[in-house]
mmCIF file of C-alpha atoms in Angstrom:
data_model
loop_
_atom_site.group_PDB
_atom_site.id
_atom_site.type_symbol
_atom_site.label_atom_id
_atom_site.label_comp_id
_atom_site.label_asym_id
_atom_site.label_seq_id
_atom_site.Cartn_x
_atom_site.Cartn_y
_atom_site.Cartn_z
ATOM 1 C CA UNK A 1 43.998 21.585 47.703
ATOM 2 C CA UNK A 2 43.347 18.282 48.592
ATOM 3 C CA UNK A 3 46.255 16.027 48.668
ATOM 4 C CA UNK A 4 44.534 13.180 46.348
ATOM 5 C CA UNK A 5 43.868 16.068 43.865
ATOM 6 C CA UNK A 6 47.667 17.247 44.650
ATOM 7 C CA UNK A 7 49.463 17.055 41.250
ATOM 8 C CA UNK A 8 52.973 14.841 42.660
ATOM 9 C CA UNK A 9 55.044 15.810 39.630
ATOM 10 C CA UNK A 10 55.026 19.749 41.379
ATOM 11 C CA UNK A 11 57.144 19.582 44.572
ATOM 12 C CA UNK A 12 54.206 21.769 46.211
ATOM 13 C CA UNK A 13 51.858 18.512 45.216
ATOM 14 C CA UNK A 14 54.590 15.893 46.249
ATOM 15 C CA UNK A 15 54.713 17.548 49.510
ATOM 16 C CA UNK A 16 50.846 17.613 49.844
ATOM 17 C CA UNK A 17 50.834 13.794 49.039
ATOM 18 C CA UNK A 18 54.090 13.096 51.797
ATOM 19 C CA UNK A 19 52.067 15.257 54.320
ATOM 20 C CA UNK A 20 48.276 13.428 53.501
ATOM 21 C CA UNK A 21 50.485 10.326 54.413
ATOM 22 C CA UNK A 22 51.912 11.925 57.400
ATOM 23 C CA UNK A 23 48.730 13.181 58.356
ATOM 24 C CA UNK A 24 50.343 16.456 59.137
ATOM 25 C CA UNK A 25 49.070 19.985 57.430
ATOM 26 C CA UNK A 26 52.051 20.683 54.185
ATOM 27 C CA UNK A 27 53.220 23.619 55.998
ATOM 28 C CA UNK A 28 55.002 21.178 58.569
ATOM 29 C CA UNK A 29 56.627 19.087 56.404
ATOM 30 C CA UNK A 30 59.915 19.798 56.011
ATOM 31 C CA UNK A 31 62.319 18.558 53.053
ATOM 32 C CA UNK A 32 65.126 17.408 55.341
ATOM 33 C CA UNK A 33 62.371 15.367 57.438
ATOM 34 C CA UNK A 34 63.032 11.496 57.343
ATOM 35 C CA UNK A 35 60.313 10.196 56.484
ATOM 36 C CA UNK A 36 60.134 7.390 59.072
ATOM 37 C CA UNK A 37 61.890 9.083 61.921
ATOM 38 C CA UNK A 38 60.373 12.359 62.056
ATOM 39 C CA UNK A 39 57.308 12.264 60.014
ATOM 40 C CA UNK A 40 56.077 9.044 61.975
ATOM 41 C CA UNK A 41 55.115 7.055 58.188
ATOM 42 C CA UNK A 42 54.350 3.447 59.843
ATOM 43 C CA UNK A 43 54.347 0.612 56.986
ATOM 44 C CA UNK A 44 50.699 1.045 55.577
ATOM 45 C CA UNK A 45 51.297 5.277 55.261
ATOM 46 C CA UNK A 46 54.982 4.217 53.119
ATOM 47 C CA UNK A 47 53.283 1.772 50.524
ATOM 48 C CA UNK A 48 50.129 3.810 50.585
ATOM 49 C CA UNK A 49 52.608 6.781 49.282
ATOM 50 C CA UNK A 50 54.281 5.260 46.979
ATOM 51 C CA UNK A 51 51.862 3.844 45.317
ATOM 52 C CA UNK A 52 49.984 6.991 45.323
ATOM 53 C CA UNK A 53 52.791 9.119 43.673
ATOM 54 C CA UNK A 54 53.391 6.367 41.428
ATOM 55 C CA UNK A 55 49.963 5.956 40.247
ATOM 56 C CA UNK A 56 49.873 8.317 36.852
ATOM 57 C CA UNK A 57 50.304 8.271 33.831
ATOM 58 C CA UNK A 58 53.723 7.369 32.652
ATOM 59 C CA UNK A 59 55.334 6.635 36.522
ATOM 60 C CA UNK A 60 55.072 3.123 35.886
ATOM 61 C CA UNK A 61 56.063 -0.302 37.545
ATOM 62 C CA UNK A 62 59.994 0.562 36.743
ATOM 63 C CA UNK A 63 59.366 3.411 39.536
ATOM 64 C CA UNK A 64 57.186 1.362 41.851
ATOM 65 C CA UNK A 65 59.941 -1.591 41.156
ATOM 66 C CA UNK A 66 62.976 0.587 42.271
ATOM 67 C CA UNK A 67 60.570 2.217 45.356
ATOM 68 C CA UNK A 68 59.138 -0.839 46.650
ATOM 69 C CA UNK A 69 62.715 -2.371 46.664
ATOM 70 C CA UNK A 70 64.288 0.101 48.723
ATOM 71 C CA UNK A 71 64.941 0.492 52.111
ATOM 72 C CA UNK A 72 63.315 3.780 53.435
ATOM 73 C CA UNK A 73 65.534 3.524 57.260
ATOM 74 C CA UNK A 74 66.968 7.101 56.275
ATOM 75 C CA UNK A 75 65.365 8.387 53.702
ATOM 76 C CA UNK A 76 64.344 12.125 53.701
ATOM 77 C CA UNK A 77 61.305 14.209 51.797
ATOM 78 C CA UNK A 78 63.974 15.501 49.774
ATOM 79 C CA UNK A 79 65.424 12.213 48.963
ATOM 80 C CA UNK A 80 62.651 10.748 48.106
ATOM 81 C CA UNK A 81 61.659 13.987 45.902
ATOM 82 C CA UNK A 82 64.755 13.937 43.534
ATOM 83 C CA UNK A 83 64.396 10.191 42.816
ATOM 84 C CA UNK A 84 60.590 10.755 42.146
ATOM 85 C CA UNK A 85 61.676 14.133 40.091
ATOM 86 C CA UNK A 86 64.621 12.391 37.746
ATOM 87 C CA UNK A 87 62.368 9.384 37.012
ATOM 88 C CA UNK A 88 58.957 10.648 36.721
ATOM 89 C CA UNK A 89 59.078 14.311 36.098
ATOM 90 C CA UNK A 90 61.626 14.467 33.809
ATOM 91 C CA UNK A 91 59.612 11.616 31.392
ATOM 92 C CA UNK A 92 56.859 13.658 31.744
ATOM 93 C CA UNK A 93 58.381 16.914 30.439
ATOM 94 C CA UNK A 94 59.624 14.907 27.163
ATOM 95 C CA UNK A 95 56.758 14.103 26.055
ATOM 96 C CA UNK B 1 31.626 -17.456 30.089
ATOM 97 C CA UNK B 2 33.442 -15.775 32.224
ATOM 98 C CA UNK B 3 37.261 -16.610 32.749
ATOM 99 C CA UNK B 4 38.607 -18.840 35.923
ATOM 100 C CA UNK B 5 40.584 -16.008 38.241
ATOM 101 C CA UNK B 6 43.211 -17.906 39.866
ATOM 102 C CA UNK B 7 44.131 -15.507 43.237
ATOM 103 C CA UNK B 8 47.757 -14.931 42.368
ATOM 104 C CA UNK B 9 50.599 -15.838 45.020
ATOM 105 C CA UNK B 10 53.618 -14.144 42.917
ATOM 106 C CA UNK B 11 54.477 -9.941 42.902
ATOM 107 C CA UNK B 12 57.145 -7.951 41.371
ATOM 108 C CA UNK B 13 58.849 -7.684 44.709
ATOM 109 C CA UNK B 14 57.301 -10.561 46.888
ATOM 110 C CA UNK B 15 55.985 -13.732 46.551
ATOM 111 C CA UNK B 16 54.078 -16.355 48.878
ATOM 112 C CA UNK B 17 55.226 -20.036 49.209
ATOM 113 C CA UNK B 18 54.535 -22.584 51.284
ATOM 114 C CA UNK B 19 55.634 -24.097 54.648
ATOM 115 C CA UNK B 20 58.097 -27.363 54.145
ATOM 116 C CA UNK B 21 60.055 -29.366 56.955
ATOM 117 C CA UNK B 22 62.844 -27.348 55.548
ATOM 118 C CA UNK B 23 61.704 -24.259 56.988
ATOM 119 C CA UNK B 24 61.200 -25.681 60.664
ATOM 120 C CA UNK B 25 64.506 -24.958 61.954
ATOM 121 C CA UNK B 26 64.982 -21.561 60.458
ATOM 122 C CA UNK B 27 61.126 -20.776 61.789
ATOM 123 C CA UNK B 28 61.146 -22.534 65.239
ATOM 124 C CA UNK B 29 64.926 -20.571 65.758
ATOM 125 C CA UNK B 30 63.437 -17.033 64.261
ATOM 126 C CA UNK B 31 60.359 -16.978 66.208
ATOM 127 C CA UNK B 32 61.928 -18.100 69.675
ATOM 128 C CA UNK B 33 65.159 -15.612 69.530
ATOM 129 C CA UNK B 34 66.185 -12.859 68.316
ATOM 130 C CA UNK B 35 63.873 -9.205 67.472
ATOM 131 C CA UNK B 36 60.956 -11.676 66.806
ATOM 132 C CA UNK B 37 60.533 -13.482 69.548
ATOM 133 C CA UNK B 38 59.157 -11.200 72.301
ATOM 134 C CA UNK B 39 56.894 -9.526 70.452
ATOM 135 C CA UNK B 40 54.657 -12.398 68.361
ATOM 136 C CA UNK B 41 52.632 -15.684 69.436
ATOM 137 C CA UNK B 42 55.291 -16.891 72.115
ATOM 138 C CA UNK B 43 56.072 -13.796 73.596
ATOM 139 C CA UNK B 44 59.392 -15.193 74.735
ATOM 140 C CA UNK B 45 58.527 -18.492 75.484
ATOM 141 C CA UNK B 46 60.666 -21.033 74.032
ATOM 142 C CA UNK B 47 58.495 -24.184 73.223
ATOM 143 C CA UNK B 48 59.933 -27.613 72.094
ATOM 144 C CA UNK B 49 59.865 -28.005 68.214
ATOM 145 C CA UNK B 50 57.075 -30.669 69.120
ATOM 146 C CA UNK B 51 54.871 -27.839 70.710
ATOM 147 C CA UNK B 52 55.614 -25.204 68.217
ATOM 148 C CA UNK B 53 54.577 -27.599 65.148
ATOM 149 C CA UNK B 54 51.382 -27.798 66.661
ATOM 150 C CA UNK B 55 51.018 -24.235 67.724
ATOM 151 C CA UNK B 56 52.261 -23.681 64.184
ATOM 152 C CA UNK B 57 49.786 -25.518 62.129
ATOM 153 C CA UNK B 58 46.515 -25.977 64.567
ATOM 154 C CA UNK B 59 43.563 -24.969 63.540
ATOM 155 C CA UNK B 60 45.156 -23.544 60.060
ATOM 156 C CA UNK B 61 43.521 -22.998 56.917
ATOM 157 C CA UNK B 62 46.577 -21.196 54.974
ATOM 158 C CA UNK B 63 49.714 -20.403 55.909
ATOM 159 C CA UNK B 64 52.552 -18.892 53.369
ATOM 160 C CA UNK B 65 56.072 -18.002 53.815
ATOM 161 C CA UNK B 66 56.453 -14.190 52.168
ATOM 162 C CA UNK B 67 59.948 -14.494 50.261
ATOM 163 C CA UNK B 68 61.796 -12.032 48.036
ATOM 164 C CA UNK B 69 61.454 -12.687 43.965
ATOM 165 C CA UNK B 70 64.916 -10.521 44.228
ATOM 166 C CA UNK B 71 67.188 -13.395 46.234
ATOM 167 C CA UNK B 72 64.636 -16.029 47.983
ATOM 168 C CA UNK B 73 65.097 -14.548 51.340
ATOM 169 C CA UNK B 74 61.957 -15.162 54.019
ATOM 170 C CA UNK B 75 60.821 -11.852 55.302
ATOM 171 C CA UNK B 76 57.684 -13.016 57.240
ATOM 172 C CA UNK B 77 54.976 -15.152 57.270
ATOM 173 C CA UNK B 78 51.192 -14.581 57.073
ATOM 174 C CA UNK B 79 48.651 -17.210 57.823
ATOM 175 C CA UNK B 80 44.566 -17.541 58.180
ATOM 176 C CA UNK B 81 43.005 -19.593 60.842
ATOM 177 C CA UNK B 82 40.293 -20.380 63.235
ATOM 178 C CA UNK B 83 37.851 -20.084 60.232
ATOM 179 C CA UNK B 84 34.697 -20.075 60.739
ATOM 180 C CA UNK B 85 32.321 -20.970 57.778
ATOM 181 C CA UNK B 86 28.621 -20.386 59.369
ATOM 182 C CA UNK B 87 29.626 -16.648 60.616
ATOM 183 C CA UNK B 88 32.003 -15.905 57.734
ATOM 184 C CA UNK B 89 35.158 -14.785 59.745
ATOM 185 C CA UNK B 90 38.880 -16.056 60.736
ATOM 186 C CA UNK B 91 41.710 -15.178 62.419
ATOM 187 C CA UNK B 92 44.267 -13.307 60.385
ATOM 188 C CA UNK B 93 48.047 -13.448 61.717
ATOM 189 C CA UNK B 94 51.342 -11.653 59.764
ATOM 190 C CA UNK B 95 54.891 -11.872 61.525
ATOM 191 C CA UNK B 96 57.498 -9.772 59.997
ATOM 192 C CA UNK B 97 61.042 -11.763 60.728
ATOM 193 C CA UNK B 98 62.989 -8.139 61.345
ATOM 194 C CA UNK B 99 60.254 -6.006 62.606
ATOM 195 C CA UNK B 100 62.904 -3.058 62.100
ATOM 196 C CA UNK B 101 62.927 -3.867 58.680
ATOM 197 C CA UNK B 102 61.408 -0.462 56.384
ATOM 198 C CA UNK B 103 61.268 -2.031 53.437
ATOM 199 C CA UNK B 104 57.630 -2.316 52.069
ATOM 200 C CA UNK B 105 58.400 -6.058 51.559
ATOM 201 C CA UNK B 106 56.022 -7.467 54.406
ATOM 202 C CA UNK B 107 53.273 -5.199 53.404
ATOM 203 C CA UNK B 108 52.921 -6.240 49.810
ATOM 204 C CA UNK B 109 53.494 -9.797 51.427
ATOM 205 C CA UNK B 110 49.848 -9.164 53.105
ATOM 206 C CA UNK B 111 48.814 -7.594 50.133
ATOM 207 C CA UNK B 112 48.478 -10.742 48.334
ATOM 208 C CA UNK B 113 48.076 -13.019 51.070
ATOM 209 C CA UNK B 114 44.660 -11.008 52.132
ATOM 210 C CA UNK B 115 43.722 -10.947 48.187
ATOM 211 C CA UNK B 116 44.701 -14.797 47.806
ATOM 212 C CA UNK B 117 42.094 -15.630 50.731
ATOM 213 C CA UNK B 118 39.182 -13.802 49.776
ATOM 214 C CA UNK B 119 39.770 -15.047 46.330
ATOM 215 C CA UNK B 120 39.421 -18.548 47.733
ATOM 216 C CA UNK B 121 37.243 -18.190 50.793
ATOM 217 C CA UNK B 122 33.793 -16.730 50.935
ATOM 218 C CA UNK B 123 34.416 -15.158 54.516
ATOM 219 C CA UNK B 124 33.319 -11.496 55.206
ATOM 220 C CA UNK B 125 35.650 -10.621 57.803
ATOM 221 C CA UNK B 126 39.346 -11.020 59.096
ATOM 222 C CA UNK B 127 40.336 -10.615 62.794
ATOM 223 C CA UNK B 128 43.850 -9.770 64.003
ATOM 224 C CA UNK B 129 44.514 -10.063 67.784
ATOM 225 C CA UNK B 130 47.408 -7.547 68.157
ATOM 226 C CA UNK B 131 49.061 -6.323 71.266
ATOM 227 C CA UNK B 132 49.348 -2.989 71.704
ATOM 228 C CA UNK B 133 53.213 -2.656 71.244
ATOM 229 C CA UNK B 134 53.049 -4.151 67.746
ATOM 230 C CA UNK B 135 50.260 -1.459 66.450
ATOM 231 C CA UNK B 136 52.254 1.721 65.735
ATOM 232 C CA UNK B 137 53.669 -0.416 62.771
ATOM 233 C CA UNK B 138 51.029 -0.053 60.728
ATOM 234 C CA UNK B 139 48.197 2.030 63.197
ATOM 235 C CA UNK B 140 47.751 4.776 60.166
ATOM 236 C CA UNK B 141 45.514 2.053 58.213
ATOM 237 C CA UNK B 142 43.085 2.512 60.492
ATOM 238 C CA UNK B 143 39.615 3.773 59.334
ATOM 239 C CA UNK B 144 41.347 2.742 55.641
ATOM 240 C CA UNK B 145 41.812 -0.788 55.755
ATOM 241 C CA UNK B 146 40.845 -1.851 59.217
ATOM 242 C CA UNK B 147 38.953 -1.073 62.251
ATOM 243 C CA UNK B 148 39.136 -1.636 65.771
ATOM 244 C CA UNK B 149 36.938 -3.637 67.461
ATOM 245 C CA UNK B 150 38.018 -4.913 70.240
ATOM 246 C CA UNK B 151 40.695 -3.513 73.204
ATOM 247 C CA UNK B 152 40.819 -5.914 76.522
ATOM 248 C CA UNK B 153 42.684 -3.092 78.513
ATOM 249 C CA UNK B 154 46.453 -4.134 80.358
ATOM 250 C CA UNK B 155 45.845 -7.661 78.986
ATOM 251 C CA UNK B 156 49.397 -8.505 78.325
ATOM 252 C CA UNK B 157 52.382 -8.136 80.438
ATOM 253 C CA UNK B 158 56.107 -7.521 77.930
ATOM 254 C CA UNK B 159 58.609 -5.206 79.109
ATOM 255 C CA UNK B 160 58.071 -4.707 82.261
ATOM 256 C CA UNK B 161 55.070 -3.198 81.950
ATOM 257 C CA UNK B 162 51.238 -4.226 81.082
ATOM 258 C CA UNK B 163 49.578 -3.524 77.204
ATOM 259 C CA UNK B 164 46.422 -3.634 75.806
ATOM 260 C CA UNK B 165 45.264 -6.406 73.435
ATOM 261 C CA UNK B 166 43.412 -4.899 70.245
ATOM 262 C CA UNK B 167 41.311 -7.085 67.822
ATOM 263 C CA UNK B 168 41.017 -5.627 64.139
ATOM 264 C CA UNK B 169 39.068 -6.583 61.683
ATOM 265 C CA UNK B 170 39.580 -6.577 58.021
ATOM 266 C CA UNK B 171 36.532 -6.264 56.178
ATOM 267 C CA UNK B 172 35.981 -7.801 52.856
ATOM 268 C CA UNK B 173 34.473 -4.907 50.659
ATOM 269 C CA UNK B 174 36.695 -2.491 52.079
ATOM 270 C CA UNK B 175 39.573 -4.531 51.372
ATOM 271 C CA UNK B 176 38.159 -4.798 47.709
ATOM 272 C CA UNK B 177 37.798 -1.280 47.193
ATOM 273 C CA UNK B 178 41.221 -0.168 48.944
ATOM 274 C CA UNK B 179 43.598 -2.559 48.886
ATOM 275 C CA UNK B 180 43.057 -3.619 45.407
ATOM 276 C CA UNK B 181 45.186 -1.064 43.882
ATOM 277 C CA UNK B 182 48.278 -2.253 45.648
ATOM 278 C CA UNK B 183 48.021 -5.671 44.231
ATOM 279 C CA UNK B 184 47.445 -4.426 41.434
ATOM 280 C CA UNK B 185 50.663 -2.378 41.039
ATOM 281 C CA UNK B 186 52.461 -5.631 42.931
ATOM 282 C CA UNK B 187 50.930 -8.331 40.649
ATOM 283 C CA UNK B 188 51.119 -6.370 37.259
ATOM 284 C CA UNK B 189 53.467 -7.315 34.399
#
């Protein structure tokens, strides 16, 4: 699967899209891997995810608002995946 | 007819302003001490506030202070210049104030700064003279959004050591066709 194909609101296609940034194969991205730290994301790779993940249908600029605005110093694949799930994912299943 | 596009200079997150007096201090102090300092134009120099106006404003076509919409703050500052009308090219330079910073504040800065002059300026290209020990910031959008076309090898001396010097350029379509999505999402709303 190819990580621009990768549906983001699966973790499996979340952690496609976090390793295309990463430029790492999915197996070796770990959850509890920061994203700077360990999985090297310079400045370009972080916007270029975010805006990836946030581009679909219902995501919307509230989620790219409260991404864009945060600082990323610590943040993990996991962290990152729970605030993506309870925002986006959890709109998309109401519908 | 078709509508007048004015390149915009506000985002959700960012927005460009210009250079006053007021800024001087704050910029001469910022970009002679502190994280700053070593690693952009000066490279630890300390000129006079005589000798930094004039490094700060020769040559320049635009030059923009990239503030927060959230609380004002300056987080960097982007400028174009050198132009160069007959071959279609400039000199691009960005300075993030806190180069640890993560947030994605400076990027989206550039964003719009890069949209902004090839909105107003019929150039082709934008060149960024960048020393080695500055490029692992943002090295992955390479092949994306830039390319390298330049590297003068052990060129500059920080650190105790000697670096390359890299010139990227920025090309216009591929800046069209890639980095328009980001402003987009930035500028929306």
């Amino acid at each position: 699967m190819r990580a621009h194909d990768s549906d983001p609101t699966t973790q499996e296609g979340f952690i496609a899209r976090v390793a295309d940034a990463a430029r790492l194969p999915p197996s070796e991205v770990d959850l509890d891997a920061r994203l700077i730290e360990d999985l090297g994301l310079d400045s370009i790779a972080l916007l270029e995810l975010i805006a990836s993940v946030v581009a679909i249908p219902l995501a919307g600029e509230p989620l790219f608002d409260e991404l864009a605005a945060q600082r990323w110093d610590e943040t993990t694949v996991r962290d990152f995946w729970r605030r993506y799930k309870k925002r986006v994912v959890v709109i998309m299943d109401a519908d | 007819m078709e509508r007048f596009a004015v390149p915009s200079l506000i985002g959700r997150h960012v927005y460009l302003r210009a250079v006053t007096p007021q800024d001087f201090g704050f910029l001469h102090a910022t970009e002679t001490s502190g994280e700053l300092g070593p690693r952009w134009r000066f490279r630890g120099a300390t000129p006079s506030p005589e000798q930094w106006s004039h490094s700060t404003w020769g040559n320049v076509l635009a030059q923009f202070l990239v503030a927060t919409t959230k609380d004002n703050s300056p987080v960097g500052m982007v400028a174009v210049h050198q132009a160069n009308f007959q071959d279609g090219h400039a000199q691009l330079s960005a300075a993030r104030f806190k180069p640890s910073d993560k947030t994605p504040s400076m990027m989206l800065g550039l964003a719009i700064f890069l949209q902004y002059v090839f909105g107003c300026w019929d150039l082709r290209k934008l060149y960024m003279e960048v020393p080695e020990y500055n490029y692992s910031q943002f090295s992955s959008g390479v092949g994306n959004f830039f390319e390298i076309e330049g590297r003068l090898r052990d060129h500059l001396y920080s650190g105790g050591r000697f670096w390359d010097q890299l010139t990227l350029a920025i090309y216009r379509d591929v800046w069209v066709d890639r980095g328009g999505a980001i402003v987009e999402l930035e500028t929306a709303g």
